[in-house]
Coordinates of C-alpha atoms and ligand atoms in Angstrom, one line a residue:
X87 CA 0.0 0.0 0.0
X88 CA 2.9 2.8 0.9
X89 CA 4.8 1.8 -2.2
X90 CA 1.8 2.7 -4.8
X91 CA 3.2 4.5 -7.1
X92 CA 1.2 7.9 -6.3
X93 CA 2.7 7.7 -3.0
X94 CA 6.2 6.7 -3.7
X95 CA 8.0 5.8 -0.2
X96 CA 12.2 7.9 0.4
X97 CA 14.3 5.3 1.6
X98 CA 13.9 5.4 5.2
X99 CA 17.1 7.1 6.5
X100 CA 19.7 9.3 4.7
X101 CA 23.1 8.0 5.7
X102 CA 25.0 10.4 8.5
X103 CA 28.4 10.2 6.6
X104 CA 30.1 11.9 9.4
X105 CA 29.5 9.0 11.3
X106 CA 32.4 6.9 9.3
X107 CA 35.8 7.4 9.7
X108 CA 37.1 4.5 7.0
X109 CA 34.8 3.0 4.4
X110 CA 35.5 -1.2 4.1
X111 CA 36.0 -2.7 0.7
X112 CA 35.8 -5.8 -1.6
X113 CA 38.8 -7.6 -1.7
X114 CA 40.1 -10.7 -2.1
X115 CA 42.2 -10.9 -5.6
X116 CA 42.3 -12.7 -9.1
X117 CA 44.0 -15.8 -9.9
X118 CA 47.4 -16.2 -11.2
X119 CA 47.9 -14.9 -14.5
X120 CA 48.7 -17.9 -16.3
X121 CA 44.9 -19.4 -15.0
X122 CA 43.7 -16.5 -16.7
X123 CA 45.1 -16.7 -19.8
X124 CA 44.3 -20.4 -20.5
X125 CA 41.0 -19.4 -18.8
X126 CA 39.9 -16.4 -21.6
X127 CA 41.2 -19.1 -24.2
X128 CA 39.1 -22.2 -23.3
X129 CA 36.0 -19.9 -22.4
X130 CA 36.4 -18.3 -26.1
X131 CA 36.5 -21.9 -27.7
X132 CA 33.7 -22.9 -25.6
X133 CA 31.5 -20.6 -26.6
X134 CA 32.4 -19.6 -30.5
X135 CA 30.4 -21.7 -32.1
X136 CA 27.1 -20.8 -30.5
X137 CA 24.8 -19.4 -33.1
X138 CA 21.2 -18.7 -30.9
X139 CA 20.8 -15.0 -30.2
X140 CA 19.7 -11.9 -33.1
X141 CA 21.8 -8.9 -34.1
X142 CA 19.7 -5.6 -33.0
X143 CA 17.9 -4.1 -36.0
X144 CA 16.0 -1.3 -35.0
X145 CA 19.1 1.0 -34.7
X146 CA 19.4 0.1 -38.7
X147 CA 23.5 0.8 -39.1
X148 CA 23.7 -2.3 -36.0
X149 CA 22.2 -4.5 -38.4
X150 CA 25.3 -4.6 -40.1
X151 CA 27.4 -6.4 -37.5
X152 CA 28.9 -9.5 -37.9
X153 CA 27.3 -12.2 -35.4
X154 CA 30.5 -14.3 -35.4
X155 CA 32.5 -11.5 -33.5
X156 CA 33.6 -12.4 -30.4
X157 CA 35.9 -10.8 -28.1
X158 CA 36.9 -11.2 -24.2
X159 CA 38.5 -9.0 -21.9
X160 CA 39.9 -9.6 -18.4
X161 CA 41.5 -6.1 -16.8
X162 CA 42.5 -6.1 -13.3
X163 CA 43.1 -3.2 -11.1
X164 CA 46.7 -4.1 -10.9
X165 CA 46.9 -3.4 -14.5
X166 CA 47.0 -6.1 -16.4
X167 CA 44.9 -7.4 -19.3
X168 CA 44.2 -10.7 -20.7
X169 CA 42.1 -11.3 -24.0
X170 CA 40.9 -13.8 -26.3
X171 CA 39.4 -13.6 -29.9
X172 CA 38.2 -10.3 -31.4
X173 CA 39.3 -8.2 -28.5
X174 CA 40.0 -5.4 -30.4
X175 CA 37.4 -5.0 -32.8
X176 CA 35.7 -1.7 -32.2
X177 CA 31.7 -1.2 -31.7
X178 CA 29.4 1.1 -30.2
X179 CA 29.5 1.4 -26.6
X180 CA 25.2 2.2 -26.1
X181 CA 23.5 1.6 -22.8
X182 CA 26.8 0.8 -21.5
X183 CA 27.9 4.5 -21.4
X184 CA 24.3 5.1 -19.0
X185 CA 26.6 3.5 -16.2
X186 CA 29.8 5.3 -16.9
X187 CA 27.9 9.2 -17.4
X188 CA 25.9 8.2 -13.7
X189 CA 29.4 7.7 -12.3
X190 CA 30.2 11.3 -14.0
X191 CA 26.9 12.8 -13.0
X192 CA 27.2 11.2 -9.6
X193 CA 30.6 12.6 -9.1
X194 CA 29.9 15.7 -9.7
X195 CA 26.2 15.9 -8.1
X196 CA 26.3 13.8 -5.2
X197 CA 25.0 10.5 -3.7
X198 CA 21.3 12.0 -2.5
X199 CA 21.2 14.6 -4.9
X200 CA 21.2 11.9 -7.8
X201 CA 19.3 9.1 -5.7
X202 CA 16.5 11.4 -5.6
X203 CA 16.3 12.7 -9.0
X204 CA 17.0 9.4 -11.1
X205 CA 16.3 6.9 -8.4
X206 CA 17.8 3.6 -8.2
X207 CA 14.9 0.7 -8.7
X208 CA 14.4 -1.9 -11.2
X209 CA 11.2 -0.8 -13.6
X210 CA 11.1 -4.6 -15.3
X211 CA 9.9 -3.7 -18.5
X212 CA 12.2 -2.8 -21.2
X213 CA 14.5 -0.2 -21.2
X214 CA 12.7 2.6 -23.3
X215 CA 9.5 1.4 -21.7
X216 CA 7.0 4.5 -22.0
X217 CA 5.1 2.7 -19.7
X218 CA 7.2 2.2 -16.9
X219 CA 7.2 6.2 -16.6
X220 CA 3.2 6.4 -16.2
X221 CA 2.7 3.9 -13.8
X222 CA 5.8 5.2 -11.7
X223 CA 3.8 8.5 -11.9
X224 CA 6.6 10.1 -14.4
X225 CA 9.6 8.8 -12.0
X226 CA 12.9 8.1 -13.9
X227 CA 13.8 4.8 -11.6
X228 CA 16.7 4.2 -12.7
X229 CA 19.7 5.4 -14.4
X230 CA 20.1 2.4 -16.3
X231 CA 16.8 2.6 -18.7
X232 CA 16.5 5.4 -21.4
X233 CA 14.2 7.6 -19.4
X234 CA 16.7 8.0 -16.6
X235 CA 19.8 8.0 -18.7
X236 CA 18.4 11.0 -20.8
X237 CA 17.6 12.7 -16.6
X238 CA 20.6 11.8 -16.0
X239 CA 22.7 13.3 -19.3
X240 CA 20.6 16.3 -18.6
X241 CA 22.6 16.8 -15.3
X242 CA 25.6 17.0 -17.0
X243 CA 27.3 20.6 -16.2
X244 CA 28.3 22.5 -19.0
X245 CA 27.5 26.3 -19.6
X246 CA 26.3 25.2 -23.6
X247 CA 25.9 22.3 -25.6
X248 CA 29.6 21.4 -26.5
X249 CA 30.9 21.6 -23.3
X250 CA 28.1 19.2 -22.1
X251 CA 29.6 17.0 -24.7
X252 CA 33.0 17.9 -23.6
X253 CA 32.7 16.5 -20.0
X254 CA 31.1 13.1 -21.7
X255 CA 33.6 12.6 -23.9
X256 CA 36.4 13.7 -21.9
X257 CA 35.2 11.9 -19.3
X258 CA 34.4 8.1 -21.1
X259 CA 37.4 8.7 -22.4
X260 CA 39.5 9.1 -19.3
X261 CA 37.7 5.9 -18.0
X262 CA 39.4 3.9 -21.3
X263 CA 42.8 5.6 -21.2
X264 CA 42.5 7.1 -24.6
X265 CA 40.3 9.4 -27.1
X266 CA 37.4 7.3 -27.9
X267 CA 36.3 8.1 -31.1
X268 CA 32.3 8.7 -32.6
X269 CA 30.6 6.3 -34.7
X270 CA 29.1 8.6 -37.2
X271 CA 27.0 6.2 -39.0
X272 CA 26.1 4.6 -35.9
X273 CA 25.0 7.9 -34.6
X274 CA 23.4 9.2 -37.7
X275 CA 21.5 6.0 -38.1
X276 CA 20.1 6.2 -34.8
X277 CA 19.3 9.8 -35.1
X278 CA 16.9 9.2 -37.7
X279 CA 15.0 6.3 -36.2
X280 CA 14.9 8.1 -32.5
X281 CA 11.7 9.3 -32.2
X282 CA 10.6 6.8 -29.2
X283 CA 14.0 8.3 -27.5
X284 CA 12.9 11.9 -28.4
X285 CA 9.5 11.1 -26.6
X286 CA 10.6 9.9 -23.7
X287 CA 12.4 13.2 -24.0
X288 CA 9.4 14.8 -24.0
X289 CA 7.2 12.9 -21.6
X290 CA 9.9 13.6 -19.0
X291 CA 9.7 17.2 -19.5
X292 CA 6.4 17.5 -19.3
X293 CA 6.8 16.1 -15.5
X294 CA 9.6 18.2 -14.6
X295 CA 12.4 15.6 -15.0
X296 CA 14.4 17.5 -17.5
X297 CA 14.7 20.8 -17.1
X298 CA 16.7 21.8 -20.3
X299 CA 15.4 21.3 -24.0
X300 CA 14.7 17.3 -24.4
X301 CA 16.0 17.4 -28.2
X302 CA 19.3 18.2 -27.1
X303 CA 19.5 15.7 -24.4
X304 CA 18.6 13.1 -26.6
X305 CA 21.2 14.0 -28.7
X306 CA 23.5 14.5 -26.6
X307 CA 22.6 11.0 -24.8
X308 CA 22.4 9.4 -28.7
X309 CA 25.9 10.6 -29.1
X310 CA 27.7 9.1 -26.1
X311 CA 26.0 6.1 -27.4
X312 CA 27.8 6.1 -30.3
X313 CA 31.5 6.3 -29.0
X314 CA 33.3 3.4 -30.0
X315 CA 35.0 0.9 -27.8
X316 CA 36.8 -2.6 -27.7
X317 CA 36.3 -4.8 -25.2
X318 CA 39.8 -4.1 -24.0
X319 CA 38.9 -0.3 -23.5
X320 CA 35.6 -1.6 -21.9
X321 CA 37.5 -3.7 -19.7
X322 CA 39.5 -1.2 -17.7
X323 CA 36.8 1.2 -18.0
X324 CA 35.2 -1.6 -15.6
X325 CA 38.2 -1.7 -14.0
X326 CA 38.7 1.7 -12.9
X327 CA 35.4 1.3 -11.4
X328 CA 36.4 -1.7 -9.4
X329 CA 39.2 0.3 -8.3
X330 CA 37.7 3.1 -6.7
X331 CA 37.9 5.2 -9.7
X332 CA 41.6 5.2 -10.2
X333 CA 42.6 3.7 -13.6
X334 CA 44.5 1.1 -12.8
X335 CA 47.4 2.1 -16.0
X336 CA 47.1 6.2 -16.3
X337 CA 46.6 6.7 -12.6
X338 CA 44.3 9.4 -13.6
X339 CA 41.3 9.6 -10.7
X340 CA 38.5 9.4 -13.2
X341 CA 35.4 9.6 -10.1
X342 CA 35.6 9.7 -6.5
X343 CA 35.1 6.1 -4.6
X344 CA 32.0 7.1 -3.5
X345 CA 30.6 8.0 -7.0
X346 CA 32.2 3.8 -8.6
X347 CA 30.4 2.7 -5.7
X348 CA 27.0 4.3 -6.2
X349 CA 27.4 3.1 -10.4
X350 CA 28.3 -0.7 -9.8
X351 CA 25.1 -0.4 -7.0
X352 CA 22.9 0.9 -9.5
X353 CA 24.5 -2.0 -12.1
X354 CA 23.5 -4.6 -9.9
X355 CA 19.8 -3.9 -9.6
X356 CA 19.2 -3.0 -13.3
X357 CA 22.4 -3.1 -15.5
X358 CA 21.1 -6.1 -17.6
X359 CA 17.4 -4.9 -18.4
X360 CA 14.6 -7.2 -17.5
X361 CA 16.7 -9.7 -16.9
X362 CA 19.0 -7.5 -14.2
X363 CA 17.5 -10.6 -11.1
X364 CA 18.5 -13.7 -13.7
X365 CA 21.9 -12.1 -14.2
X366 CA 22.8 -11.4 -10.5
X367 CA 21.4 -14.8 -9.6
X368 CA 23.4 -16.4 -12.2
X369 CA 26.6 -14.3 -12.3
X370 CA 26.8 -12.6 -9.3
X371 CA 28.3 -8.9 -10.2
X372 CA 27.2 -5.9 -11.5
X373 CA 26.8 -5.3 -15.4
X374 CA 26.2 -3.2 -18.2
X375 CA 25.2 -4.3 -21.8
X376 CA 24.1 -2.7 -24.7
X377 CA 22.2 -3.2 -27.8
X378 CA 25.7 -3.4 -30.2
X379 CA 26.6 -6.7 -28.2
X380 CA 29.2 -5.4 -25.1
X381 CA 28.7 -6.3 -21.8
X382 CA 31.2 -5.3 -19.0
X383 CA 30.7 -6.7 -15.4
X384 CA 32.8 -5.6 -12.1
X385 CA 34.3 -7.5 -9.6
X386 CA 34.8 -4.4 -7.5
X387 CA 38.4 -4.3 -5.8
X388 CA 39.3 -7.1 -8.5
X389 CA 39.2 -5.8 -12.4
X390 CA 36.7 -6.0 -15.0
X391 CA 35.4 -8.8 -17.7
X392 CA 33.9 -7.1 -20.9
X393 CA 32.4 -9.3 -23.6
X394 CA 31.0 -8.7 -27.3
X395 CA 29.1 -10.5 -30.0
X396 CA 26.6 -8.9 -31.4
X397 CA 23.5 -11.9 -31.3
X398 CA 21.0 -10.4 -28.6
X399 CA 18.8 -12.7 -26.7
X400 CA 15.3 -11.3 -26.4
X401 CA 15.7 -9.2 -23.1
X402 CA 18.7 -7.2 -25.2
X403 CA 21.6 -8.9 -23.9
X404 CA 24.7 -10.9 -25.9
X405 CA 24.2 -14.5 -26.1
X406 CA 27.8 -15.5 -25.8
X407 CA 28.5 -12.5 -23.1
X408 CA 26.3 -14.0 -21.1
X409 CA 27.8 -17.9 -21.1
X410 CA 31.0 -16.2 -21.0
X411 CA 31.1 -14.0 -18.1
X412 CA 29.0 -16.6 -16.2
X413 CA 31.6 -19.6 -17.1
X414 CA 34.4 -17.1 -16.0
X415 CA 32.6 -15.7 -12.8
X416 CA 32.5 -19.2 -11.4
X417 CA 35.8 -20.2 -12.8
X418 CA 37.8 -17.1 -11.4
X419 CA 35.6 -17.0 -8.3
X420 CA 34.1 -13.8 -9.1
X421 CA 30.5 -13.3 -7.7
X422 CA 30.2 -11.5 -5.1
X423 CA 28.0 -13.6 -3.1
X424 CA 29.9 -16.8 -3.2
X425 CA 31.9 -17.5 0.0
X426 CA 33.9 -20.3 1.6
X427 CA 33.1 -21.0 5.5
X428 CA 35.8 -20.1 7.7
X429 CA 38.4 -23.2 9.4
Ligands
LIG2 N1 21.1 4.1 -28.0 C1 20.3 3.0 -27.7 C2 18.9 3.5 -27.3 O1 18.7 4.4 -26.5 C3 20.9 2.2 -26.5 C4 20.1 1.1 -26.1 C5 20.8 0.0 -25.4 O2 22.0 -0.2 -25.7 O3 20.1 -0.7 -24.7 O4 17.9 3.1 -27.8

């Protein structure tokens, strides 16, 4: 009854930060490296062949992808990297960006500041579900699905436009380590099909979510979208994240600790669209996919496993990243909830 939607509930307590002197962390670390490596290897060659899953069509330039790609990445927060297959083949980046700008936004607006305005709840129904909006009584929920990814591009500071843009791209890029580049095709494509994004846009301004013009968020949020990665730069962008927001090779503090931690939270609750519950039951950490084919999943204090082939299965997540990161979460001991009693 106190959760209908009309009468949504705050969290019970905001947390008295003065009250902590030291903040505890995961840790616990990674195998040895030569595990690893013959681990990427025989997880690859386990998994190649597999042929279920469909290449996302409704962003028509994605359509073009080849469904045999298939890349791993392992990057630990000590640096090092181990991949197999097409590692280095480039694709859009898409949703996955949502959880890297809400680490931005977060850093720069605050834990209750953002909780409030985006919120942090799993909507399940798709992720540019209209619907979801109206029966939350035009609440975001989450930063994870479109509506809340365009509130929460809308946050970014900037005085116009391109410095808006700016901060995005400066900042995905700082999580990778290098200038990540624009898929112009991939951008223009979905610029002319993105009227359901532009209405979301739109329905959120009318209830006061976005308080600047919705075209240009959309844009702006279609754009970071289109940023091109491999899975090796999505790895230690994951990584950085798992390591309190240091990257683990530049050094560079890319977010505060506070700001990885409130991400990967946010990740584990509704980072792999409806199916966010299968994925923690099954794999135990938090993670991001997106409609090209990438997934990257955090074991935080640990490094980062990104994945990509393009065949989707019909929630919107990569058939093979999904075998893939769950063989290598149990084989590297990786989930989060998994323990060992103590002797
Ligand atoms: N740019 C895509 C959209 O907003 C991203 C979707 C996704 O990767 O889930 O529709």
């Amino acid at each position: 009854m106190s959760n209908h939607p009309e009468n949504p509930v705050p969290f019970p307590y905001k947390y008295d930060q003065t009250q902590l002197e030291s903040e505890a962390v995961s840790t616990g670390d990674l195998p040895e490296a030569s595990i690893i490596e013959k681990m990427m290897q025989k997880t690859y060659d386990m998994y190649a062949d597999l042929t279920s899953g469909e290449v996302a069509r409704y962003i028509p330039r994605l359509a073009d992808a080849d469904p045999r790609w298939f890349g791993l990445t392992l990057a630990s927060t000590t640096g090092s990297a181990f991949s197999s297959g097409d590692s280095r083949q480039e694709f859009s980046i898409q949703s996955i960006s949502k959880a890297f700008v809400y680490a931005l936004v977060c850093d720069t607006r605050g834990h209750d500041e953002v909780r409030e305005r985006i919120g942090v709840n799993n909507t399940g129904l798709p992720f540019n579900s209209v619907i979801a909006i109206e029966l939350n009584a035009g609440h975001t929920m989450n930063p994870m699905v479109n509506a809340g990814a365009l509130a929460t591009t809308s946050l970014v500071p900037g005085a116009s436009w391109d410095d808006k843009w700016d901060f995005i791209h400066r900042g995905l890029s700082s999580f990778a380590g290098r200038d990540l580049l624009l898929d112009d095709e991939v951008y223009t494509s979905e610029m002319e099909t993105n009227l359901r994004n532009l209405s979301i846009g739109r329905l959120l301004q009318s209830y006061g979510h976005i308080t600047v013009d919705p075209e240009c968020v959309t844009e702006l949020y279609t754009r970071q979208c289109s940023l091109r990665v491999s899975t090796e730069d999505l790895a230690i962008m994951g990584a950085t994240l798992a390591n309190g927001g240091v990257h683990p090779v530049t050094g560079a503090q890319v977010v505060s600790a506070a700001a990885s931690r409130d991400a990967l939270s946010v990740m584990a609750t509704t980072g792999m669209y409806e199916a966010s519950g299968d994925w923690l039951f099954e794999i135990g950490m938090p993670g991001k996919s997106g409609v090209a084919g990438g997934i990257v999943t955090i074991a935080p204090g640990k490094g980062s496993l990104a994945t990509f082939s393009p065949p989707l299965d019909s929630a919107g997540n990569s058939v093979r990243g999904i075998h893939a990161t769950r063989h290598l979460s149990r084989k590297l001991g990786l989930n989060l909830f998994s323990s060992t009693a103590r002797l």
